[in-house]
Short mmCIF file of C-alpha atoms in Angstrom, two decimals:
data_model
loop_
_atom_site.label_atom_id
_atom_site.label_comp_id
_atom_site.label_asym_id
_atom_site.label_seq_id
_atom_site.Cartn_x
_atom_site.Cartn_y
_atom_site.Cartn_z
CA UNK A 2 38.63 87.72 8.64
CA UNK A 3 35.58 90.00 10.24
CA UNK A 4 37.33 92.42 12.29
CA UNK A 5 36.89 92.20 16.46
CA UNK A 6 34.68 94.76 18.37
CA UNK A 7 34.95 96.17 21.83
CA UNK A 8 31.83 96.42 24.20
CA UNK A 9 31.09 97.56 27.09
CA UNK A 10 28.31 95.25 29.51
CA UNK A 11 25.87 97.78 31.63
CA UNK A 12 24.25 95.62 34.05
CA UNK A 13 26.13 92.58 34.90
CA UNK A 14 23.26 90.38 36.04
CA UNK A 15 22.29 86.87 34.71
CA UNK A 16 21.37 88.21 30.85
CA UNK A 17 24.78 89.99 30.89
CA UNK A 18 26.51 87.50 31.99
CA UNK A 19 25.26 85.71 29.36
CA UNK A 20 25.98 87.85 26.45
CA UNK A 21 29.15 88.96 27.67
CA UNK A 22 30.41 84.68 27.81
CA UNK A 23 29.92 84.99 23.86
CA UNK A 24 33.84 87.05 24.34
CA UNK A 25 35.17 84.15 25.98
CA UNK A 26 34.48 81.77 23.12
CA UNK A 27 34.81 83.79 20.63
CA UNK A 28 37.57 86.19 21.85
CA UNK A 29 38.67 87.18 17.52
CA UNK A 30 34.79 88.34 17.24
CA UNK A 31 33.89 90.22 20.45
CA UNK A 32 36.34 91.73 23.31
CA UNK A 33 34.85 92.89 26.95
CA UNK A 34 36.48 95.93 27.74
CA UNK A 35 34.37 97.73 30.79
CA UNK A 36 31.33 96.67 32.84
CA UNK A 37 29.09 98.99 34.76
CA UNK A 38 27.01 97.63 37.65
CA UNK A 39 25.71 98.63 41.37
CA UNK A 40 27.10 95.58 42.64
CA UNK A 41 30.64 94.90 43.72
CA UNK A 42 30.79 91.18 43.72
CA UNK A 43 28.82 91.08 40.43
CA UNK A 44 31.34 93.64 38.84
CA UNK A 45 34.00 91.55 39.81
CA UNK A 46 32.95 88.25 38.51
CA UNK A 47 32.84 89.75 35.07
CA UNK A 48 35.79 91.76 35.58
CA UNK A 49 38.04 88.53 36.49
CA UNK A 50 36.52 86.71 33.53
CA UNK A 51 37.24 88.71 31.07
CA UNK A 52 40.49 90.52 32.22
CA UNK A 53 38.79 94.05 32.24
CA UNK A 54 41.05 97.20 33.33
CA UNK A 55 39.64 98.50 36.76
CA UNK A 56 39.88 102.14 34.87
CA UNK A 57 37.14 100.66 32.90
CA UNK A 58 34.94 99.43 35.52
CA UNK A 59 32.27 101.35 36.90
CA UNK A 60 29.11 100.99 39.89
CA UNK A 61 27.24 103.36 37.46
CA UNK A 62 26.63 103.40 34.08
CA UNK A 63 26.48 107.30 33.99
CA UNK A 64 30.41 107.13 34.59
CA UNK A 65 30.91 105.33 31.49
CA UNK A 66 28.62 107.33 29.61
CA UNK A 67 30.09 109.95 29.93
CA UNK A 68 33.16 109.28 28.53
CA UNK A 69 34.51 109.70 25.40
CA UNK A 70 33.11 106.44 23.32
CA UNK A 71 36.15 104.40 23.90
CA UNK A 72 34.12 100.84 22.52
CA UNK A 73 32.39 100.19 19.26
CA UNK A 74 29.13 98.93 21.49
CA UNK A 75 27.28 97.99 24.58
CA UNK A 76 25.06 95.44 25.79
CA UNK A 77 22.36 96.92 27.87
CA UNK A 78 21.14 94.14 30.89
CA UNK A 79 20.23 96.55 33.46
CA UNK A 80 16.28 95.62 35.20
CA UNK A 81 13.48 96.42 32.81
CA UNK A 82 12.74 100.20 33.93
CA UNK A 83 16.02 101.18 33.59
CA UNK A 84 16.97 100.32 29.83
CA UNK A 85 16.00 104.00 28.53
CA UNK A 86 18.23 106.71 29.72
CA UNK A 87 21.48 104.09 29.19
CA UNK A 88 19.69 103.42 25.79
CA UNK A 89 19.43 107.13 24.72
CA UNK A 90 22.78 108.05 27.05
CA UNK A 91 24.90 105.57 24.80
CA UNK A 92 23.54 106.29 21.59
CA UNK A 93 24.43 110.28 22.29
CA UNK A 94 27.74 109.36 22.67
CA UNK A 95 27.69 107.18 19.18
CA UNK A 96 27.89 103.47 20.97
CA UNK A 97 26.08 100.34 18.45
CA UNK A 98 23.41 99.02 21.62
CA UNK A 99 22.29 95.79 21.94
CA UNK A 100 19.36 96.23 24.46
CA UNK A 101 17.89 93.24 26.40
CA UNK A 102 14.13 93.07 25.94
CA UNK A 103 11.33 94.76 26.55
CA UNK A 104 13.04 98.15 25.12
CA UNK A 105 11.60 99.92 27.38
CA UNK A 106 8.33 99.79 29.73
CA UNK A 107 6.50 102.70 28.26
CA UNK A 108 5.55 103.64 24.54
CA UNK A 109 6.79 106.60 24.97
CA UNK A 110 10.44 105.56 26.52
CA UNK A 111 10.25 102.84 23.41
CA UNK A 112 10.03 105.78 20.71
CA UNK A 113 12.77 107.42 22.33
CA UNK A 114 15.12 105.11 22.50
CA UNK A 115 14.51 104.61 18.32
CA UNK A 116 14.30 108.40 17.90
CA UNK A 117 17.79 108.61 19.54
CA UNK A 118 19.13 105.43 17.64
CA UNK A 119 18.59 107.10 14.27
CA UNK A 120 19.67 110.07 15.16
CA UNK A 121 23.36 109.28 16.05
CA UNK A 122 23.09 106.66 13.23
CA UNK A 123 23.51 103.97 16.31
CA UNK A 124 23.00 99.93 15.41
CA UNK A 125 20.24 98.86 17.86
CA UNK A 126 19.27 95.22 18.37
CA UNK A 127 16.36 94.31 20.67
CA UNK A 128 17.10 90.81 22.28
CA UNK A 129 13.75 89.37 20.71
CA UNK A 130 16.45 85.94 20.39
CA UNK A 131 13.06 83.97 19.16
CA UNK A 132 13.67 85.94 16.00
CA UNK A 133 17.00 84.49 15.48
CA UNK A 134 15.82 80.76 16.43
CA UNK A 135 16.34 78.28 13.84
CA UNK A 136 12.91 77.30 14.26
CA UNK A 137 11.29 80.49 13.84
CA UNK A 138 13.37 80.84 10.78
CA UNK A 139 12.39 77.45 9.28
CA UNK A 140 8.34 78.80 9.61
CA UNK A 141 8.67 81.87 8.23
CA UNK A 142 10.78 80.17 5.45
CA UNK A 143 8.05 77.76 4.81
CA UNK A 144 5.24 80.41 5.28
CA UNK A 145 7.48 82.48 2.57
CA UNK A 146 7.59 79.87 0.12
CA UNK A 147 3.74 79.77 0.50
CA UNK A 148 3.71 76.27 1.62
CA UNK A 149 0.04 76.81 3.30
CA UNK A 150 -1.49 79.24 0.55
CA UNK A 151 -2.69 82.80 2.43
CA UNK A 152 -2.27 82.98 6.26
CA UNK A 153 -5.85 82.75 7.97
CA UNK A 154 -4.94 81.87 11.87
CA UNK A 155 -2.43 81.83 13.97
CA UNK A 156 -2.34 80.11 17.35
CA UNK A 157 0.50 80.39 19.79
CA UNK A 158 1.22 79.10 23.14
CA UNK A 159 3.97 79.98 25.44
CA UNK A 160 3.98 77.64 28.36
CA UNK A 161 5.74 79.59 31.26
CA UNK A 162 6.74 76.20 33.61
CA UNK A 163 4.91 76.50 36.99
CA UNK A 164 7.95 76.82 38.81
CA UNK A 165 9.30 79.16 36.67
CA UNK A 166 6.45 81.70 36.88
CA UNK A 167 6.96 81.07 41.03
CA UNK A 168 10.34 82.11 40.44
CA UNK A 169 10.64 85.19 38.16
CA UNK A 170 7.22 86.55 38.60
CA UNK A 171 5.75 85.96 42.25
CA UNK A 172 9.19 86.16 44.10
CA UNK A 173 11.32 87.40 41.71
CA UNK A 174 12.01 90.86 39.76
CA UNK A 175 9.33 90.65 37.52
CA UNK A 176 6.64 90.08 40.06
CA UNK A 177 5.44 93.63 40.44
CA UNK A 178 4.46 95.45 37.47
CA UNK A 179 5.12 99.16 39.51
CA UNK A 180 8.96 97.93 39.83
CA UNK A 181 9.58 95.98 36.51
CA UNK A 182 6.73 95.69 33.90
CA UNK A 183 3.44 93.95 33.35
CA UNK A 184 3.92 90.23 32.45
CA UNK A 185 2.92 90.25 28.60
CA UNK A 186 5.43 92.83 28.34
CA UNK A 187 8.46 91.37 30.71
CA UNK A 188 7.59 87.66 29.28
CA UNK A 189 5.71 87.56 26.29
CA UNK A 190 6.87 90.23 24.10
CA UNK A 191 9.11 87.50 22.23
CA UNK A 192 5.68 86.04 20.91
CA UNK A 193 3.52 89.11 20.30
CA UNK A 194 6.86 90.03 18.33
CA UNK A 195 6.41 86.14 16.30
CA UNK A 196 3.76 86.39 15.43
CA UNK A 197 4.16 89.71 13.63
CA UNK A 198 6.86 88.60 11.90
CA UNK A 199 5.54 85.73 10.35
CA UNK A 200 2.21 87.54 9.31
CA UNK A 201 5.13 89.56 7.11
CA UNK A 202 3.79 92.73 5.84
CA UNK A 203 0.24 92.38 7.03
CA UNK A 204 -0.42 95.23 9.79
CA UNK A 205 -2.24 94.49 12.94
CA UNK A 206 -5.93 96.33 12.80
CA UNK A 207 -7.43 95.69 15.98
CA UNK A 208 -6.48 93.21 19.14
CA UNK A 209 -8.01 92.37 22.50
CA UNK A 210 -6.77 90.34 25.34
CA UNK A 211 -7.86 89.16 28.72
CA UNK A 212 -5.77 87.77 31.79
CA UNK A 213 -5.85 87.69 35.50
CA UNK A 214 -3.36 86.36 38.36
CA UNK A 215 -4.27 83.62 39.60
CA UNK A 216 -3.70 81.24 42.89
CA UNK A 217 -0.29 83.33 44.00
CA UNK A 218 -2.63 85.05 46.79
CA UNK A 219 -3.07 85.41 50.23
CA UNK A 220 -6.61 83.91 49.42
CA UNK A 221 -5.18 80.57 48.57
CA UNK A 222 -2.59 80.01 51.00
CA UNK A 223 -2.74 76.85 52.99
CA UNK A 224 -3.98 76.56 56.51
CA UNK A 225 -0.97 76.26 58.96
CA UNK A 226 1.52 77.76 56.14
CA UNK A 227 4.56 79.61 57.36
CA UNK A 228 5.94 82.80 55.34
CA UNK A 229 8.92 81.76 54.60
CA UNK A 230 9.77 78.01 53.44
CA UNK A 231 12.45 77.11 55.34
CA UNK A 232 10.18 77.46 58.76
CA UNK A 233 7.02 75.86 56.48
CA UNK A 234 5.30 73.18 58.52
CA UNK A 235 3.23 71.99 55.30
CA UNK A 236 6.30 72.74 52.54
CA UNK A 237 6.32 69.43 51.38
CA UNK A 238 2.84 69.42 50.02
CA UNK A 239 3.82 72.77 48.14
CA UNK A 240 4.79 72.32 44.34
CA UNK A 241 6.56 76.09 44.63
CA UNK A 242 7.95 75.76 47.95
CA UNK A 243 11.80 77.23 47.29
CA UNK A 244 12.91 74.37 49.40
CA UNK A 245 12.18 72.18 46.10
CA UNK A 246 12.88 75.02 43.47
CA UNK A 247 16.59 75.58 44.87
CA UNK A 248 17.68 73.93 48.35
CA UNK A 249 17.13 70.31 46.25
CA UNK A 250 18.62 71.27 43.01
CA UNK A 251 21.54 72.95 44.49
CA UNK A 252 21.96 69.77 46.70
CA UNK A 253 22.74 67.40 43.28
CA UNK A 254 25.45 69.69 42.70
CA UNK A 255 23.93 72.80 40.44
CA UNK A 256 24.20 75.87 40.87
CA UNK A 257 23.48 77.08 37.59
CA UNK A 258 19.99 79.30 36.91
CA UNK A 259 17.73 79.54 39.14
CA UNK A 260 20.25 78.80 41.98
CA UNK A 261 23.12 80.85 40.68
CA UNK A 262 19.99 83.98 40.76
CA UNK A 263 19.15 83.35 44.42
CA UNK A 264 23.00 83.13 45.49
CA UNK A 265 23.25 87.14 44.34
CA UNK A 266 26.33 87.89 46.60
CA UNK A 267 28.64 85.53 44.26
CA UNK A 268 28.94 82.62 47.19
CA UNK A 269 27.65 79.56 45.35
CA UNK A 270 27.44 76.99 48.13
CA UNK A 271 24.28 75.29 50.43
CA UNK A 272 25.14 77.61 52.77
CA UNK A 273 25.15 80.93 51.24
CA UNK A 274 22.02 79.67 49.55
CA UNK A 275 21.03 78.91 52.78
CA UNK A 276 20.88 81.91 53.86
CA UNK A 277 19.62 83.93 51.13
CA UNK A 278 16.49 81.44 51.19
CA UNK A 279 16.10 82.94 55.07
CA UNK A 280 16.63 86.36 54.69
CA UNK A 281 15.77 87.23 50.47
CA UNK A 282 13.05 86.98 48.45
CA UNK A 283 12.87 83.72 47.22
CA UNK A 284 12.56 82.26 50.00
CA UNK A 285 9.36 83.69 50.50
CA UNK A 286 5.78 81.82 50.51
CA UNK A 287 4.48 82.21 46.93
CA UNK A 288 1.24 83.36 48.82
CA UNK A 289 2.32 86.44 50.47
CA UNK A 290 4.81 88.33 47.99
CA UNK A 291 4.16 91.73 46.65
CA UNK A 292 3.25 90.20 43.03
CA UNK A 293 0.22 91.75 40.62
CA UNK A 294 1.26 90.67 37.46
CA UNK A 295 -0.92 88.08 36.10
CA UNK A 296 -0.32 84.74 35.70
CA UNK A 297 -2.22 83.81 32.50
CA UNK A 298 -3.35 85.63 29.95
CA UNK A 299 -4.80 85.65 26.19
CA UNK A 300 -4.32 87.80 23.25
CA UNK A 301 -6.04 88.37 19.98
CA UNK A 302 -5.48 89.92 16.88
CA UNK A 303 -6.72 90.76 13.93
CA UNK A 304 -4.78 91.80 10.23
CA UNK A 305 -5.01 93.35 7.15
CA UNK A 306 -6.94 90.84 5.08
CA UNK A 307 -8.86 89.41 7.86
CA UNK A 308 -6.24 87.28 9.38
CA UNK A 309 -6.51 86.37 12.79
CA UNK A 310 -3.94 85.06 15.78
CA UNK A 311 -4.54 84.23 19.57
CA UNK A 312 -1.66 83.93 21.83
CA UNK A 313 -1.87 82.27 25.55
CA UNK A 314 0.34 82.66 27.79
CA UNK A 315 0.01 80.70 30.74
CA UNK A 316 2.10 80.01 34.30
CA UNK A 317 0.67 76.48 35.57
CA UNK A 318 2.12 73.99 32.48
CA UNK A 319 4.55 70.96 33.03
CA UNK A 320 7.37 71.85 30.67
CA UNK A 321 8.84 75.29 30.48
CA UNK A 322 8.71 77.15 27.44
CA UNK A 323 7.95 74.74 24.88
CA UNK A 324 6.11 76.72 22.77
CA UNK A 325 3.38 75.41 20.69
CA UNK A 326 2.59 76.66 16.85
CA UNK A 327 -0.26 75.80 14.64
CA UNK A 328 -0.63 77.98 11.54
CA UNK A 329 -4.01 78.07 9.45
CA UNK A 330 -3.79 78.48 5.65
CA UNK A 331 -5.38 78.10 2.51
CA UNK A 332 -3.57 75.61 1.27
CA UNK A 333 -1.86 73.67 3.94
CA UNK A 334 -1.65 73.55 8.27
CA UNK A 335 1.52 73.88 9.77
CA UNK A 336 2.51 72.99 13.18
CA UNK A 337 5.26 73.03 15.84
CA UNK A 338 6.49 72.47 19.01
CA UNK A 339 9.68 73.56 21.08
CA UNK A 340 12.91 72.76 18.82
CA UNK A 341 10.88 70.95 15.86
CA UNK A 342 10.50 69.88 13.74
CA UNK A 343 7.94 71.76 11.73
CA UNK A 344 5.40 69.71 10.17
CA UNK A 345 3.11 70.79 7.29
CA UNK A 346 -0.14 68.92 6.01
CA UNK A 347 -0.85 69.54 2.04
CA UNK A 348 -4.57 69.69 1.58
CA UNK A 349 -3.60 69.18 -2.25
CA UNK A 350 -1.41 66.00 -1.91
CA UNK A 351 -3.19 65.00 1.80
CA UNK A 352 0.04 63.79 3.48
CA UNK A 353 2.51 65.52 6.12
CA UNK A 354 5.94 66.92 5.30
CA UNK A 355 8.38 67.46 7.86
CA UNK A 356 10.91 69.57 7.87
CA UNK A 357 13.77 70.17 9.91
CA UNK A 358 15.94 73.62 11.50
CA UNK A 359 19.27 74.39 10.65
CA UNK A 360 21.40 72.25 13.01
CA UNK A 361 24.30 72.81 11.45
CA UNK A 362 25.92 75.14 14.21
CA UNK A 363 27.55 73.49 17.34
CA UNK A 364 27.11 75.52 20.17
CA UNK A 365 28.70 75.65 23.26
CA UNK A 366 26.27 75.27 26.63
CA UNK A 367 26.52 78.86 28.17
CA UNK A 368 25.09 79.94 24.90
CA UNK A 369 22.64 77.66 24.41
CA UNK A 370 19.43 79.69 26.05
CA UNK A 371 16.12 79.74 24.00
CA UNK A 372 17.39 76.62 22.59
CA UNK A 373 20.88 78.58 20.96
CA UNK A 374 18.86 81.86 20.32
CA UNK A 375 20.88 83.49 22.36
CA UNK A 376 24.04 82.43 20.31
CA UNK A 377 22.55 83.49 16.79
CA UNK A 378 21.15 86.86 18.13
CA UNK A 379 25.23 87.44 19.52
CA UNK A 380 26.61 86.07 16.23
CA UNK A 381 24.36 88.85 14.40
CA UNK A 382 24.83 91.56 16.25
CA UNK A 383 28.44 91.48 16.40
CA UNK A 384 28.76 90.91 12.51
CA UNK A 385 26.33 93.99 12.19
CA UNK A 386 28.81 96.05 14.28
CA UNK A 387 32.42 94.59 12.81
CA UNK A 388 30.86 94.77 9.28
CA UNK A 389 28.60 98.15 9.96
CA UNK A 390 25.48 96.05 8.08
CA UNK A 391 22.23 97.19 10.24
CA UNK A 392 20.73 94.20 7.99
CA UNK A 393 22.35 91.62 9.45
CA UNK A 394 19.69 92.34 12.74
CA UNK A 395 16.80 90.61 12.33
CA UNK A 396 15.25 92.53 15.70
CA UNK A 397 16.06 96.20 14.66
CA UNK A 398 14.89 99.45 16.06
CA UNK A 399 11.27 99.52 14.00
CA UNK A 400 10.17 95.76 13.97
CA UNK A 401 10.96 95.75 17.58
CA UNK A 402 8.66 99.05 18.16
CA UNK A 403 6.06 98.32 16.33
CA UNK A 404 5.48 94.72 17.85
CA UNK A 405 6.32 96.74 21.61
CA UNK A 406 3.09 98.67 20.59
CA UNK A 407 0.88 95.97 19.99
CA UNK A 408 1.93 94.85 23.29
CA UNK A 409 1.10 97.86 25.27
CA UNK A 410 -2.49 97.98 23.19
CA UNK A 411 -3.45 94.08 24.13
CA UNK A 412 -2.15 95.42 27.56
CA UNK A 413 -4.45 98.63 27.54
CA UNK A 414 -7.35 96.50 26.22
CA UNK A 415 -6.91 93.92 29.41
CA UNK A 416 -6.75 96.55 31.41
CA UNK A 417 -10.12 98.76 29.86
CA UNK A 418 -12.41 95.31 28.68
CA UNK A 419 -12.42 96.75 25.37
CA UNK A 420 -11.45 96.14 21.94
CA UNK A 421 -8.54 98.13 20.55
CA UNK A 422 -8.71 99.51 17.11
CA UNK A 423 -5.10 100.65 15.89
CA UNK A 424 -4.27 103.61 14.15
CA UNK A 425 -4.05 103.50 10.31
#
């Protein structure tokens, strides 16, 4: 029977509420046993769910840090710029870190937090959960086996959800790359970090990208338009108004995400969400918020051996992050979308195989983000810690760095209109 480990949950916001619910269900794998956050109400919501000591609770990480380690690992969820002094902090003190993605905003912050890792011999996990998706898995199985011959193009599509962009990244936290992190970064990472992995040992040469924001601006906001939706004269001709995002979801009885995100004070009702629609941020017109991070945006790459991918990330799409694969080889095409399954067409034998993901897990709702990612990505990292196998992590400290670089390149070659060559 693997042995139970002890964490500690810095940042106690919607991720790490998430990880931290993997402890209630499976209380003989994972115990929470302190929880550092700013916020009272958010401290306490975590604190009553998981019976945590009030000696072990904390409005500041730094508190806990320094402290003599008194848990076998933490789950970093604290806002995007502040993952790298709790990354480095922790690992000082000897603590296993599971850090929410991006690592860090910075290439610099990112080598770091890996320098500091291996130093004090520290377990880190990056929550790249696409990596752990049973999905992903099956491709890179297939691509493996050699199903399609030699890997010549990759093409990759993450479809934000137009609401869903309107939510995180014109009203929300990631909406302003000065106070979180440019959108390929906050967003996309996951995919930039796919498609390495299933190129395997093939190393990125040169890449390129393009992107802009587009329609969240004053420019395109609509004649008679109020700032704030629930004084909006013309709101119901408005696919983002937050009247429709929340107000009418919340009114069929959820409150789950996005709702539960807007009610931040812990009061999930109509009128607490009421309220924080009149006075907070997402109640906001998506045409006059302080966003700049851009709203679509293309990527391309080129490997050892003259491979090739292009990734798109767009905002404006129907369903929300369904992505779309189609994977070029030499023998054979392979496609997929969403949860599967993957199909492969043999040029040899002309006909289509399908093949489906391991289903074989049943897994319970609050752990069922990223289509049960998030429950795989939990499952490994707490085996890594309770068995002290750094294997077991499929998203360790240099896969996730060196996909975090090619990031920040595509990102510098947006930014400069040029082509990036990488470093041999």
């Amino acid at each position: 029977m693997p042995r139970q480990i002890t964490v500690l949950i810095i940042g106690a916001g919607s991720r790490g509420k998430n990880y931290s619910n993997y402890a209630l269900y499976f209380p003989e794998r994972m115990k929470v046993i302190g929880i550092a956050d700013p916020r009272a109400c958010a401290r306490k919501e975590l604190q009553e769910a998981h019976h945590v000591d009030e000696g072990n609770m904390f409005d500041d990480w730094k508190a806990a840090a320094e402290r003599e380690k008194f848990a076998d690992a933490v789950i970093i969820a604290t806002p995007d710029r502040l993952h790298k002094a709790p990354a480095v902090a922790f690992a000082q003190r000897g603590y296993h870190i599971l850090l929410e993605k991006p690592m860090a905003v910075t290439p610099e912050d990112c080598k770091e937090i890996v320098l500091a890792c291996k130093t004090y011999n520290c377990i880190l996990a990056v929550c790249h959960v696409l990596r752990y998706h049973p999905v992903s898995l099956k491709i890179k199985e297939l691509l493996d086996a050699g199903l399609i011959g030699d890997i010549c193009h990759i093409q990759h599509l993450e479809p934000v959800g137009f609401w869903h962009f309107a939510h995180s990244f014109v009203r929300g936290n990631w909406r302003n790359e000065g106070e979180s992190s440019f959108s390929l970064l906050a967003k996309s990472c996951h995919d930039i970090d796919l498609i390495n992995f299933w190129m395997g040992g093939k190393r990125c040469l040169k890449i390129s990208s393009f992107g802009s924001l587009s329609h969240f601006t004053k420019d395109h906001k609509p004649q008679g338009a109020a700032s704030r939706c629930l004084d909006c004269p013309v709101e119901q001709n408005c696919p983002y108004s937050a009247q429709k995002v929340y107000l009418r979801v919340a009114e069929q009885g959820s409150f789950h995400w996005p709702v539960s995100v807007v009610c931040s004070d812990g009061k999930y009702d109509i009128e607490a969400l009421t309220d924080a629609l009149r006075h907070g941020p997402y109640g906001r017109c998506v045409y006059e918020c302080d966003n700049d991070v851009v709203s679509n945006q293309v990527v391309n790459m080129e490997f050892e051996g003259g491979a090739t991918a292009a990734f798109t990330m767009i905002a404006f799409t129907e369903r929300l992050g369904v992505r779309k694969t189609t994977i070029y080889g030499t023998k054979g095409q392979l496609s997929c979308r969403g949860s599967g399954p993957v199909k492969v067409f043999d040029f040899l034998q002309r006909k289509k195989l399908t093949f489906q993901p391991d289903r074989t897990h049943s897994i319970v709702g609050c752990l069922n983000a990223h289509g049960g990612a998030d429950y795989f990505l939990m499952k490994s990292f707490v085996s890594a810690v309770a068995d002290n196998n750094p294997s077991l992590i499929c998203t360790g400290a240099d896969e996730t760095l060196t996909s975090h670089l090619l990031v920040f390149e595509a990102e510098r070659s947006r930014k400069e209109n040029q082509v990036v060559f990488l470093e041999t």
